[in-house]
Amino acid sequence: AWAAGGAATGAPPLSPIAILCAIIIGTILGINSLRELERTAATDLRFIWILCGAAPDHSTFGRHILR
């Protein structure tokens, strides 16, 4: 059901700073693929801690890289 402000369900917004940190750390670790970064963000405790348990998909990382 739609609420006045948008969908009633869905993931909470992610901090752009947290996503940027994950991208930088992924680059330092030699992760060059957005899909590999997505897999790593869901399984590596460093990324889980930085992203507060959220597991963004590859398109989220890609949108932040293009900004």
Short mmCIF file of C-alpha atoms in Angstrom, two decimals:
data_model
loop_
_atom_site.label_atom_id
_atom_site.label_comp_id
_atom_site.label_asym_id
_atom_site.label_seq_id
_atom_site.Cartn_x
_atom_site.Cartn_y
_atom_site.Cartn_z
CA ALA A 1 0.00 0.00 0.00
CA TRP A 2 1.18 3.51 -0.74
CA ALA A 3 1.51 5.98 2.09
CA ALA A 4 1.43 9.74 1.63
CA GLY A 5 5.24 9.89 1.45
CA GLY A 6 5.86 6.82 -0.70
CA ALA A 7 5.96 3.06 -0.23
CA ALA A 8 5.30 1.74 3.26
CA THR A 9 7.93 -0.97 2.86
CA GLY A 10 11.50 -1.02 1.70
CA ALA A 11 14.99 -0.67 3.01
CA PRO A 12 16.01 2.42 4.95
CA PRO A 13 18.27 4.84 3.08
CA LEU A 14 22.01 4.20 3.20
CA SER A 15 24.49 6.83 4.23
CA PRO A 16 26.42 8.15 1.22
CA ILE A 17 29.52 8.36 3.45
CA ALA A 18 29.23 4.67 4.35
CA ILE A 19 28.87 3.68 0.70
CA LEU A 20 31.85 5.85 -0.24
CA CYS A 21 33.93 4.21 2.52
CA ALA A 22 32.94 0.76 1.26
CA ILE A 23 33.93 1.71 -2.30
CA ILE A 24 37.29 3.09 -1.15
CA ILE A 25 38.08 0.05 1.00
CA GLY A 26 37.02 -2.24 -1.83
CA THR A 27 39.41 -0.42 -4.15
CA ILE A 28 42.23 -0.72 -1.61
CA LEU A 29 41.53 -4.46 -1.35
CA GLY A 30 41.72 -4.80 -5.14
CA ILE A 31 38.01 -5.29 -5.80
CA ASN A 32 37.43 -3.93 -9.31
CA SER A 33 34.00 -5.35 -10.11
CA LEU A 34 30.75 -3.87 -8.79
CA ARG A 35 29.22 -7.33 -8.52
CA GLU A 36 32.24 -8.58 -6.58
CA LEU A 37 31.93 -5.53 -4.30
CA GLU A 38 28.25 -6.43 -3.78
CA ARG A 39 29.17 -10.02 -2.80
CA THR A 40 31.95 -8.84 -0.51
CA ALA A 41 29.71 -6.25 1.16
CA ALA A 42 27.26 -9.01 2.06
CA THR A 43 29.85 -11.42 3.49
CA ASP A 44 32.89 -9.50 4.79
CA LEU A 45 32.54 -8.31 8.39
CA ARG A 46 34.46 -5.09 7.66
CA PHE A 47 31.87 -4.06 5.08
CA ILE A 48 28.95 -5.25 7.19
CA TRP A 49 30.18 -3.05 10.05
CA ILE A 50 30.75 -0.01 7.82
CA LEU A 51 27.35 -0.37 6.14
CA CYS A 52 25.53 -1.08 9.45
CA GLY A 53 24.34 -4.48 8.24
CA ALA A 54 22.93 -3.25 4.94
CA ALA A 55 23.90 -5.07 1.77
CA PRO A 56 23.56 -2.66 -1.18
CA ASP A 57 23.43 -4.10 -4.66
CA HIS A 58 25.87 -3.37 -7.47
CA SER A 59 23.68 -0.66 -9.00
CA THR A 60 23.72 1.30 -5.72
CA PHE A 61 27.52 1.26 -5.71
CA GLY A 62 27.55 2.21 -9.40
CA ARG A 63 25.23 5.19 -8.90
CA HIS A 64 27.49 6.54 -6.15
CA ILE A 65 30.61 6.10 -8.28
CA LEU A 66 29.01 8.07 -11.13
CA ARG A 67 28.05 10.96 -8.83
#
